[in-house]
Every structure is written in structure tokens, then in C-alpha cells.
mmCIF file of C-alpha atoms in Angstrom:
data_model
loop_
_atom_site.group_PDB
_atom_site.id
_atom_site.type_symbol
_atom_site.label_atom_id
_atom_site.label_comp_id
_atom_site.label_asym_id
_atom_site.label_seq_id
_atom_site.Cartn_x
_atom_site.Cartn_y
_atom_site.Cartn_z
ATOM 1 C CA MET A 63 20.504 -9.761 17.820
ATOM 2 C CA THR A 64 17.307 -8.177 19.119
ATOM 3 C CA ILE A 65 16.172 -5.208 17.068
ATOM 4 C CA ARG A 66 14.646 -2.338 19.045
ATOM 5 C CA PHE A 67 11.813 -1.142 16.791
ATOM 6 C CA ALA A 68 9.890 2.066 17.478
ATOM 7 C CA ILE A 69 6.554 3.134 16.035
ATOM 8 C CA LEU A 70 6.055 6.826 15.368
ATOM 9 C CA SER A 71 2.338 7.659 15.644
ATOM 10 C CA PHE A 72 -0.727 5.441 15.805
ATOM 11 C CA ALA A 73 -2.750 7.755 13.560
ATOM 12 C CA HIS A 74 -2.895 5.057 10.886
ATOM 13 C CA TYR A 75 -4.703 1.881 11.916
ATOM 14 C CA HIS A 76 -2.003 -0.248 10.299
ATOM 15 C CA ALA A 77 0.235 0.657 13.241
ATOM 16 C CA ASN A 78 -1.711 -1.965 15.178
ATOM 17 C CA PHE A 79 -0.708 -4.694 12.728
ATOM 18 C CA TRP A 80 2.904 -3.536 12.869
ATOM 19 C CA ALA A 81 2.925 -3.632 16.659
ATOM 20 C CA GLN A 82 1.414 -7.131 16.628
ATOM 21 C CA ALA A 83 4.088 -8.322 14.199
ATOM 22 C CA ILE A 84 6.977 -6.850 16.200
ATOM 23 C CA ASN A 85 5.688 -8.246 19.489
ATOM 24 C CA ALA A 86 5.401 -11.715 17.938
ATOM 25 C CA ALA A 87 8.834 -11.620 16.269
ATOM 26 C CA PRO A 88 11.549 -13.571 18.103
ATOM 27 C CA ASP A 89 14.282 -11.175 16.990
ATOM 28 C CA ALA A 90 12.652 -7.811 17.785
ATOM 29 C CA VAL A 91 11.138 -5.825 20.600
ATOM 30 C CA LEU A 92 8.809 -2.854 20.520
ATOM 31 C CA ALA A 93 11.167 -0.320 22.047
ATOM 32 C CA GLY A 94 8.626 2.440 22.329
ATOM 33 C CA ILE A 95 5.777 4.431 20.853
ATOM 34 C CA TRP A 96 5.716 8.152 20.179
ATOM 35 C CA ASP A 97 2.621 10.062 19.132
ATOM 36 C CA ASP A 98 1.872 13.762 18.851
ATOM 37 C CA HIS A 99 -1.521 12.887 20.325
ATOM 38 C CA PRO A 100 -0.332 11.669 23.749
ATOM 39 C CA ALA A 101 -3.608 10.006 24.727
ATOM 40 C CA ARG A 102 -3.610 7.949 21.530
ATOM 41 C CA GLY A 103 0.034 7.005 22.020
ATOM 42 C CA GLU A 104 -0.393 6.120 25.680
ATOM 43 C CA GLN A 105 -3.375 3.906 24.854
ATOM 44 C CA ALA A 106 -1.377 2.076 22.175
ATOM 45 C CA ALA A 107 1.604 1.710 24.505
ATOM 46 C CA ALA A 108 -0.589 0.119 27.160
ATOM 47 C CA GLN A 109 -2.229 -2.178 24.601
ATOM 48 C CA TYR A 110 1.074 -3.445 23.206
ATOM 49 C CA SER A 111 3.115 -3.438 26.444
ATOM 50 C CA ALA A 112 5.584 -0.823 25.247
ATOM 51 C CA PRO A 113 6.803 2.425 26.833
ATOM 52 C CA PHE A 114 5.302 5.677 25.622
ATOM 53 C CA TYR A 115 7.711 8.487 24.819
ATOM 54 C CA ALA A 116 6.500 12.062 24.868
ATOM 55 C CA ASP A 117 9.938 13.125 23.587
ATOM 56 C CA LEU A 118 10.601 11.987 20.015
ATOM 57 C CA ASP A 119 14.355 12.579 20.264
ATOM 58 C CA ALA A 120 14.536 10.403 23.356
ATOM 59 C CA LEU A 121 12.822 7.522 21.557
ATOM 60 C CA LEU A 122 15.067 7.925 18.514
ATOM 61 C CA ALA A 123 18.067 7.618 20.844
ATOM 62 C CA ASP A 124 16.660 4.414 22.397
ATOM 63 C CA CYS A 125 15.770 2.472 19.230
ATOM 64 C CA ASP A 126 17.490 0.785 16.271
ATOM 65 C CA ALA A 127 14.844 1.469 13.614
ATOM 66 C CA VAL A 128 11.451 3.129 13.195
ATOM 67 C CA GLY A 129 8.141 2.530 11.520
ATOM 68 C CA ILE A 130 6.173 5.646 10.581
ATOM 69 C CA THR A 131 2.378 5.334 10.564
ATOM 70 C CA SER A 132 1.329 8.932 11.083
ATOM 71 C CA GLU A 133 -1.068 11.049 9.083
ATOM 72 C CA THR A 134 0.345 11.153 5.547
ATOM 73 C CA ALA A 135 0.946 14.907 5.706
ATOM 74 C CA LYS A 136 3.373 14.357 8.593
ATOM 75 C CA HIS A 137 5.516 11.719 6.885
ATOM 76 C CA ALA A 138 8.170 14.125 5.598
ATOM 77 C CA ASP A 139 8.759 15.770 8.990
ATOM 78 C CA LEU A 140 9.112 12.425 10.764
ATOM 79 C CA VAL A 141 11.350 10.924 8.073
ATOM 80 C CA GLU A 142 13.637 13.947 8.349
ATOM 81 C CA ARG A 143 13.846 13.548 12.139
ATOM 82 C CA ALA A 144 14.509 9.802 11.969
ATOM 83 C CA ALA A 145 17.005 10.082 9.105
ATOM 84 C CA ALA A 146 18.922 12.835 10.897
ATOM 85 C CA ALA A 147 19.189 10.472 13.882
ATOM 86 C CA GLY A 148 20.560 7.747 11.598
ATOM 87 C CA LYS A 149 17.635 5.371 12.054
ATOM 88 C CA PRO A 150 16.448 2.960 9.310
ATOM 89 C CA ILE A 151 12.885 3.759 8.248
ATOM 90 C CA LEU A 152 9.825 1.725 7.274
ATOM 91 C CA LEU A 153 7.251 4.171 5.885
ATOM 92 C CA GLU A 154 3.532 3.526 5.476
ATOM 93 C CA LYS A 155 2.008 4.159 2.065
ATOM 94 C CA PRO A 156 1.524 6.563 0.401
ATOM 95 C CA MET A 157 4.946 8.154 0.660
ATOM 96 C CA ALA A 158 3.531 11.676 1.048
ATOM 97 C CA THR A 159 0.623 13.942 0.125
ATOM 98 C CA SER A 160 2.536 15.482 -2.792
ATOM 99 C CA ALA A 161 5.598 15.002 -4.960
ATOM 100 C CA ALA A 162 7.203 18.018 -3.275
ATOM 101 C CA GLU A 163 6.891 16.349 0.141
ATOM 102 C CA ALA A 164 8.154 13.077 -1.330
ATOM 103 C CA ARG A 165 11.244 14.893 -2.613
ATOM 104 C CA ARG A 166 11.898 16.069 0.954
ATOM 105 C CA ILE A 167 11.806 12.428 2.037
ATOM 106 C CA GLN A 168 14.102 11.422 -0.784
ATOM 107 C CA ALA A 169 16.597 14.161 0.088
ATOM 108 C CA ALA A 170 16.612 13.275 3.789
ATOM 109 C CA VAL A 171 17.169 9.569 3.152
ATOM 110 C CA GLU A 172 19.873 10.115 0.549
ATOM 111 C CA ARG A 173 21.617 12.696 2.732
ATOM 112 C CA SER A 174 21.737 10.368 5.741
ATOM 113 C CA GLY A 175 22.264 7.086 3.896
ATOM 114 C CA VAL A 176 19.846 5.209 6.179
ATOM 115 C CA LEU A 177 18.055 2.069 5.047
ATOM 116 C CA PHE A 178 14.610 3.024 3.760
ATOM 117 C CA MET A 179 11.680 0.831 2.778
ATOM 118 C CA GLN A 180 8.376 2.075 1.392
ATOM 119 C CA ASN A 181 5.615 -0.217 2.579
ATOM 120 C CA PHE A 182 3.509 -1.747 -0.209
ATOM 121 C CA PRO A 183 2.093 -4.976 1.270
ATOM 122 C CA LYS A 184 0.971 -6.456 -2.063
ATOM 123 C CA ARG A 185 4.663 -7.059 -2.772
ATOM 124 C CA TYR A 186 5.021 -9.579 0.075
ATOM 125 C CA ASP A 187 2.072 -11.832 -0.751
ATOM 126 C CA PRO A 188 3.039 -15.204 -2.321
ATOM 127 C CA ILE A 189 -0.109 -15.198 -4.440
ATOM 128 C CA ASN A 190 0.969 -11.955 -6.103
ATOM 129 C CA HIS A 191 4.462 -13.359 -6.639
ATOM 130 C CA GLU A 192 2.925 -16.405 -8.324
ATOM 131 C CA LEU A 193 0.788 -14.226 -10.578
ATOM 132 C CA ILE A 194 3.662 -11.908 -11.494
ATOM 133 C CA ALA A 195 6.046 -14.822 -12.126
ATOM 134 C CA ARG A 196 3.631 -16.489 -14.527
ATOM 135 C CA ALA A 197 2.991 -13.238 -16.383
ATOM 136 C CA HIS A 198 6.688 -12.331 -16.573
ATOM 137 C CA GLY A 199 7.524 -15.920 -17.506
ATOM 138 C CA GLY A 200 5.385 -15.727 -20.636
ATOM 139 C CA GLU A 201 2.615 -18.158 -19.658
ATOM 140 C CA LEU A 202 -0.027 -15.581 -20.583
ATOM 141 C CA GLY A 203 1.689 -14.638 -23.839
ATOM 142 C CA LYS A 204 1.835 -11.017 -24.922
ATOM 143 C CA LEU A 205 -0.188 -8.987 -22.447
ATOM 144 C CA SER A 206 -2.925 -6.736 -23.786
ATOM 145 C CA LEU A 207 -5.133 -5.648 -20.872
ATOM 146 C CA VAL A 208 -4.837 -5.550 -17.077
ATOM 147 C CA ARG A 209 -7.643 -4.554 -14.721
ATOM 148 C CA VAL A 210 -7.099 -3.901 -11.003
ATOM 149 C CA ARG A 211 -9.906 -3.183 -8.549
ATOM 150 C CA HIS A 212 -8.795 -2.444 -5.007
ATOM 151 C CA GLY A 213 -10.968 -0.884 -2.335
ATOM 152 C CA ASN A 214 -12.879 -1.016 0.907
ATOM 153 C CA TYR A 215 -16.014 0.366 2.560
ATOM 154 C CA HIS A 216 -14.396 2.487 5.285
ATOM 155 C CA LEU A 217 -15.886 5.849 4.327
ATOM 156 C CA LEU A 218 -19.319 4.292 3.886
ATOM 157 C CA GLN A 219 -19.026 2.427 7.170
ATOM 158 C CA LEU A 220 -17.991 5.497 9.169
ATOM 159 C CA GLY A 221 -20.894 7.642 8.075
ATOM 160 C CA ASP A 222 -20.865 11.120 9.617
ATOM 161 C CA ASP A 223 -17.963 10.169 11.878
ATOM 162 C CA VAL A 224 -15.626 10.390 8.871
ATOM 163 C CA HIS A 225 -15.527 14.144 9.444
ATOM 164 C CA ASN A 226 -13.719 13.465 12.744
ATOM 165 C CA GLN A 227 -11.074 11.250 11.136
ATOM 166 C CA TRP A 228 -7.826 12.535 9.654
ATOM 167 C CA PHE A 229 -8.230 10.488 6.471
ATOM 168 C CA GLY A 230 -11.439 12.397 5.803
ATOM 169 C CA ASN A 231 -9.395 15.613 5.668
ATOM 170 C CA PRO A 232 -7.521 16.022 2.354
ATOM 171 C CA ALA A 233 -5.018 18.390 3.983
ATOM 172 C CA LEU A 234 -3.816 15.476 6.135
ATOM 173 C CA SER A 235 -4.439 12.545 3.800
ATOM 174 C CA GLY A 236 -3.627 14.083 0.406
ATOM 175 C CA GLY A 237 -6.915 12.869 -1.051
ATOM 176 C CA GLY A 238 -9.439 10.072 -0.947
ATOM 177 C CA ALA A 239 -9.824 6.658 -2.526
ATOM 178 C CA LEU A 240 -7.276 7.279 -5.279
ATOM 179 C CA ILE A 241 -4.259 8.019 -3.093
ATOM 180 C CA ASP A 242 -5.361 5.830 -0.189
ATOM 181 C CA GLU A 243 -6.475 2.616 -1.927
ATOM 182 C CA GLY A 244 -5.715 3.163 -5.603
ATOM 183 C CA ILE A 245 -2.024 3.510 -4.839
ATOM 184 C CA HIS A 246 -1.947 -0.221 -3.998
ATOM 185 C CA ALA A 247 -3.111 -0.944 -7.541
ATOM 186 C CA ILE A 248 -0.665 1.568 -8.993
ATOM 187 C CA ASP A 249 2.283 -0.063 -7.253
ATOM 188 C CA PHE A 250 1.157 -3.508 -8.412
ATOM 189 C CA LEU A 251 1.077 -2.232 -11.985
ATOM 190 C CA LEU A 252 4.551 -0.724 -11.600
ATOM 191 C CA TRP A 253 5.712 -4.179 -10.485
ATOM 192 C CA LEU A 254 3.936 -5.974 -13.329
ATOM 193 C CA LEU A 255 4.286 -3.568 -16.247
ATOM 194 C CA GLY A 256 6.811 -0.907 -15.274
ATOM 195 C CA PRO A 257 6.202 2.841 -15.658
ATOM 196 C CA PRO A 258 3.181 3.914 -17.741
ATOM 197 C CA ARG A 259 3.428 6.410 -20.566
ATOM 198 C CA GLN A 260 0.104 8.177 -20.026
ATOM 199 C CA VAL A 261 -2.640 8.293 -17.444
ATOM 200 C CA TYR A 262 -6.238 9.437 -17.747
ATOM 201 C CA ALA A 263 -8.446 9.572 -14.658
ATOM 202 C CA ALA A 264 -11.852 10.548 -13.322
ATOM 203 C CA ILE A 265 -12.771 10.985 -9.662
ATOM 204 C CA SER A 266 -16.077 11.510 -7.886
ATOM 205 C CA SER A 267 -17.228 12.554 -4.428
ATOM 206 C CA ALA A 268 -20.896 12.370 -5.382
ATOM 207 C CA THR A 269 -21.687 9.158 -3.488
ATOM 208 C CA LEU A 270 -20.896 10.447 -0.001
ATOM 209 C CA GLY A 271 -20.539 14.194 -0.595
ATOM 210 C CA LEU A 272 -17.196 14.482 1.195
ATOM 211 C CA PRO A 273 -14.418 17.004 0.447
ATOM 212 C CA LEU A 274 -12.404 14.182 -1.142
ATOM 213 C CA GLU A 275 -13.148 11.495 -3.697
ATOM 214 C CA ASP A 276 -14.867 8.278 -2.661
ATOM 215 C CA THR A 277 -14.530 6.677 -6.108
ATOM 216 C CA ALA A 278 -11.903 6.870 -8.852
ATOM 217 C CA LEU A 279 -11.105 5.324 -12.234
ATOM 218 C CA MET A 280 -7.785 5.408 -14.066
ATOM 219 C CA LEU A 281 -6.702 4.333 -17.541
ATOM 220 C CA LEU A 282 -2.975 3.820 -18.038
ATOM 221 C CA THR A 283 -1.200 3.183 -21.320
ATOM 222 C CA TYR A 284 2.294 1.802 -21.818
ATOM 223 C CA ALA A 285 4.963 2.185 -24.471
ATOM 224 C CA ASN A 286 4.523 -1.442 -25.570
ATOM 225 C CA GLY A 287 0.799 -0.982 -26.179
ATOM 226 C CA VAL A 288 -0.541 -2.634 -23.028
ATOM 227 C CA MET A 289 -3.496 -0.905 -21.391
ATOM 228 C CA ALA A 290 -4.425 -1.032 -17.699
ATOM 229 C CA GLU A 291 -7.467 0.029 -15.725
ATOM 230 C CA VAL A 292 -7.623 0.887 -12.022
ATOM 231 C CA ALA A 293 -10.959 1.055 -10.204
ATOM 232 C CA THR A 294 -10.945 2.078 -6.554
ATOM 233 C CA SER A 295 -13.476 3.200 -3.974
ATOM 234 C CA ASN A 296 -14.115 3.430 -0.239
ATOM 235 C CA THR A 297 -17.766 2.413 -0.724
ATOM 236 C CA LEU A 298 -17.358 -1.225 -1.852
ATOM 237 C CA VAL A 299 -19.596 -3.294 0.411
ATOM 238 C CA ALA A 300 -18.525 -6.553 -1.244
ATOM 239 C CA ALA A 301 -16.620 -7.553 -4.355
ATOM 240 C CA GLU A 302 -14.986 -10.516 -6.076
ATOM 241 C CA GLU A 303 -12.297 -10.300 -8.767
ATOM 242 C CA SER A 304 -9.489 -7.906 -7.848
ATOM 243 C CA ILE A 305 -6.938 -8.431 -10.620
ATOM 244 C CA GLU A 306 -7.487 -9.571 -14.203
ATOM 245 C CA ILE A 307 -4.620 -10.092 -16.648
ATOM 246 C CA TYR A 308 -5.326 -10.875 -20.300
ATOM 247 C CA GLY A 309 -2.788 -11.957 -22.894
ATOM 248 C CA THR A 310 -2.484 -13.841 -26.163
ATOM 249 C CA GLY A 311 -1.589 -17.010 -24.265
ATOM 250 C CA GLY A 312 -4.348 -16.930 -21.691
ATOM 251 C CA SER A 313 -6.014 -15.141 -18.787
ATOM 252 C CA ALA A 314 -5.447 -14.906 -15.035
ATOM 253 C CA ILE A 315 -8.011 -13.847 -12.423
ATOM 254 C CA LEU A 316 -7.211 -13.117 -8.763
ATOM 255 C CA SER A 317 -9.617 -12.447 -5.887
ATOM 256 C CA GLY A 318 -9.511 -12.279 -2.105
ATOM 257 C CA VAL A 319 -6.749 -9.655 -1.965
ATOM 258 C CA ASP A 320 -8.545 -6.538 -0.720
ATOM 259 C CA LEU A 321 -10.980 -5.747 2.069
ATOM 260 C CA ALA A 322 -13.990 -5.745 -0.231
ATOM 261 C CA SER A 323 -13.285 -9.303 -1.416
ATOM 262 C CA ARG A 324 -11.676 -10.915 1.622
ATOM 263 C CA ASP A 325 -14.853 -12.159 3.269
ATOM 264 C CA PHE A 326 -16.710 -12.997 0.053
ATOM 265 C CA SER A 327 -14.267 -14.654 -2.339
ATOM 266 C CA ARG A 328 -13.823 -18.417 -2.328
ATOM 267 C CA PRO A 329 -10.962 -20.689 -3.407
ATOM 268 C CA PRO A 330 -9.305 -21.054 -5.751
ATOM 269 C CA TYR A 331 -8.367 -17.400 -5.363
ATOM 270 C CA LEU A 332 -6.054 -17.434 -8.372
ATOM 271 C CA LYS A 333 -7.277 -18.994 -11.612
ATOM 272 C CA PHE A 334 -5.662 -19.441 -15.030
ATOM 273 C CA HIS A 335 -7.103 -20.247 -18.431
ATOM 274 C CA ARG A 336 -4.736 -20.988 -21.301
ATOM 275 C CA HIS A 337 -5.375 -20.317 -24.965
ATOM 276 C CA GLY A 338 -6.378 -23.455 -26.831
ATOM 277 C CA THR A 339 -7.905 -25.283 -23.859
ATOM 278 C CA PRO A 340 -11.675 -25.922 -23.474
ATOM 279 C CA ARG A 341 -13.661 -22.917 -22.316
ATOM 280 C CA ASP A 342 -14.325 -24.664 -18.991
ATOM 281 C CA GLY A 343 -10.650 -25.501 -18.592
ATOM 282 C CA TRP A 344 -9.789 -23.109 -15.769
ATOM 283 C CA GLN A 345 -6.988 -24.213 -13.458
ATOM 284 C CA GLY A 346 -6.778 -23.004 -9.881
ATOM 285 C CA SER A 347 -3.825 -22.306 -7.622
ATOM 286 C CA ALA A 348 -3.681 -23.772 -4.115
ATOM 287 C CA THR A 349 -2.143 -20.552 -2.756
ATOM 288 C CA VAL A 350 -4.259 -18.610 -0.241
ATOM 289 C CA PRO A 351 -3.715 -14.821 -0.172
ATOM 290 C CA TYR A 352 -2.234 -13.312 2.965
ATOM 291 C CA PHE A 353 -5.183 -10.912 2.993
ATOM 292 C CA ARG A 354 -7.574 -13.875 3.184
ATOM 293 C CA GLN A 355 -5.461 -15.382 5.967
ATOM 294 C CA GLY A 356 -5.551 -12.140 7.939
ATOM 295 C CA ASN A 357 -1.783 -11.549 8.073
ATOM 296 C CA PHE A 358 -1.405 -9.167 5.116
ATOM 297 C CA HIS A 359 -0.351 -5.953 6.851
ATOM 298 C CA GLN A 360 2.038 -7.683 9.250
ATOM 299 C CA GLN A 361 4.409 -8.656 6.427
ATOM 300 C CA GLY A 362 5.930 -5.193 5.957
ATOM 301 C CA PRO A 363 7.614 -4.943 9.359
ATOM 302 C CA LEU A 364 8.590 -8.626 9.231
ATOM 303 C CA HIS A 365 10.356 -8.142 5.898
ATOM 304 C CA PHE A 366 11.928 -4.946 7.219
ATOM 305 C CA LEU A 367 13.434 -6.907 10.112
ATOM 306 C CA ARG A 368 15.044 -9.273 7.611
ATOM 307 C CA CYS A 369 16.452 -6.262 5.761
ATOM 308 C CA LEU A 370 17.907 -4.886 8.991
ATOM 309 C CA LYS A 371 19.659 -8.227 9.595
ATOM 310 C CA GLY A 372 21.078 -8.268 6.074
ATOM 311 C CA GLU A 373 18.966 -11.256 5.029
ATOM 312 C CA ALA A 374 16.877 -9.411 2.413
ATOM 313 C CA ALA A 375 16.645 -6.170 0.474
ATOM 314 C CA PRO A 376 13.717 -3.727 0.465
ATOM 315 C CA VAL A 377 11.153 -4.728 -2.148
ATOM 316 C CA ALA A 378 9.965 -1.137 -2.471
ATOM 317 C CA THR A 379 12.462 1.696 -2.170
ATOM 318 C CA LEU A 380 12.471 5.456 -2.624
ATOM 319 C CA ARG A 381 11.948 4.967 -6.354
ATOM 320 C CA GLU A 382 8.775 2.912 -5.985
ATOM 321 C CA GLY A 383 7.381 5.233 -3.345
ATOM 322 C CA LEU A 384 8.063 8.316 -5.445
ATOM 323 C CA ASN A 385 6.917 6.871 -8.775
ATOM 324 C CA SER A 386 3.606 5.671 -7.369
ATOM 325 C CA LEU A 387 2.956 9.151 -5.975
ATOM 326 C CA LEU A 388 3.913 10.833 -9.259
ATOM 327 C CA ILE A 389 1.321 8.657 -11.008
ATOM 328 C CA VAL A 390 -1.293 9.617 -8.404
ATOM 329 C CA GLU A 391 -0.521 13.316 -8.894
ATOM 330 C CA ALA A 392 -0.802 12.929 -12.668
ATOM 331 C CA ALA A 393 -4.151 11.179 -12.185
ATOM 332 C CA TYR A 394 -5.455 14.051 -10.068
ATOM 333 C CA ARG A 395 -4.287 16.543 -12.717
ATOM 334 C CA SER A 396 -6.054 14.520 -15.369
ATOM 335 C CA ALA A 397 -9.281 14.467 -13.364
ATOM 336 C CA GLN A 398 -9.079 18.236 -12.871
ATOM 337 C CA THR A 399 -8.295 19.097 -16.497
ATOM 338 C CA GLY A 400 -10.147 16.314 -18.301
ATOM 339 C CA THR A 401 -7.006 15.528 -20.305
ATOM 340 C CA ALA A 402 -4.558 12.621 -20.394
ATOM 341 C CA GLN A 403 -1.251 13.284 -18.651
ATOM 342 C CA THR A 404 2.056 12.124 -20.110
ATOM 343 C CA LEU A 405 4.550 10.691 -17.648
ATOM 344 C CA ASP A 406 8.341 10.462 -17.697
ATOM 345 C CA LEU A 407 9.327 8.245 -14.775
ATOM 346 C CA ALA A 408 12.887 7.089 -14.214
#
């Protein structure tokens, strides 16, 4: 069975990784590319040896499934079109620019019954699975504090050209570092700890002076007393530790899993220290992060292909996509009001 996979829009750079993955997969073919910017779509089609479709309905008729990598503000419209055509959907993060748009996506998917997967690439990386398994398995004891730093230097690197990019426009992106990069950390925390009870956040655009935040901090609290911190920015030239988990039984430190740390961190990327061992008794894992290997963003479409063949289930569904966005919205409300926001996530 050869799956005819279509990519809707090359607005998001991750579309390139998805196209690479599909072209290299033995059980799939890139059936076509549609883009509401024809020149961009035609260029991508030529680069990845796929036909360009100016007519979205025609491409939907000629494919088995779609990946959506448009500007975030256009996700809901494209999901509705694909769902109405009965096509399974892989959707780039974040789900939408707002909870209201995310509800449109939810309604369209539930109405059509199509397979839907929200793309959160941290969920495919074996090093994250190892870390989560050890934490959930009790090796770190009762957890007390988790810190996640996830970011890049894209806005800093672009300079004045950021004004010409869609992700520099909050009307198209939904916001800055918090919704773009911080949402990776939020989804990881949903995976590790479940839904938080409260969120408090602060955002700043002072570093670059853009109409969206370049730096954000979040504090999340949980019903069982655990506390978590998220630090995110698009101005991180270089960084090391990305995830820190502390518990009564020990500590775990992970690096090499975001753009800021990929080229600077060194093995072992995942380290553990157990309570009661000498202070220099750190133990390292032999696992190398997908991000360090350079095949991080390709895993989403590859896992999606397995789902389409019935060999796997989506690791992030409507619920994860919606809950992560609800947390982001609560964080923005907190930053605007200066008050903690209470959450009630299913």
C-alpha cells in the first residue's frame, strides 16, 4: 500500500522536513503540494519532485491524507476543507491561534470522523520516552519540581527581516515565543504531569521591540503539589540543559533537545543522579536525541504513516492539541492581568 500524502502550504519551514520524510518513506509518495502563495508552492513542488496544485479541491481528490503546515491562523479553514473531503489530517503545532479556532477544528474532525493527529515532535523522541518512563516508573521518587527551557534564536537571527515573515505577525501566528516554542514545553508537561491546576506567566517584547513576545516565563502548579517552570525565547544564541526533573529519589537532566542546545550540548545528553549515591555519582544514558541527530521533525509524518496503516495510534490527538492551547491562552491572560489563572482541563 502506497499512501498518497499531500502537503497543504509551505508557509511553515517544517513542511520541508515533512516532504523529506515522505519522499524517503518506502510506503508513501508526495502526491502534491497546494499553497495559497503559488510561487512558494511551485518552488517547493520543484524542490521535492511533486506536482503543484493551484486547486485545493483537486488535490484533496487525488490524495489519501494531508499534512497542514500553513500559517497558524489558517489551520481551521484548511482542517475544515480536508475533513469535509474525508482526508486524515496531520496538523502542525500549535493547533490554532485561539481556543475558538481550535474548537472549529475539533468540530470539523468529530463531524467527519477522520483520523487526526496533532504534531508534537517531542513525543516521538526515544530520549524523552526514556525520561518519562523513569519518572513515571518511580525512579525519581515523588516529584517536586520540573523545569523546561525550550527555544531558539530565529527572531534574533532574522533581524529586521522578521517584519516580512508571517510568524512575526501575531494575527497570523497567534503570538510569539510562548505559543510558538513554549507550547513544546507545555505539551511535554502534559505528558509528564497531566493537566495543571493554575498557571502564572510573564511575557516580554523588550529585547527586540516586536509586536509579539520574544521571551516568556510560566509557573504551573498541580493538584498533587508539583510545580513546573517553563522558560522560552526566540533569542537564545546557545544553551545547555533543556529539562530538569527533581524528586525525592533523585534528579534527571536532559540537554540537546532544542535548537539552542543542539550544537552545544555534549553526551551524555540524559543524566540521572539517585538519592543516597555520592555527589559525583551521575549516570548517563547512551541515547542520542533525535534533535541532535537532525531527524527530529521528520518523525511526525513517519508516525502518521504508521497510524494510517493501522500499525500505531496518534500520540497526540484533539485533546492534547486543545489542552496545550488552552494553557497558552491562560498564560497570555495571566501576563495581561498579572494574576494566576485557574484551569479546568478535561
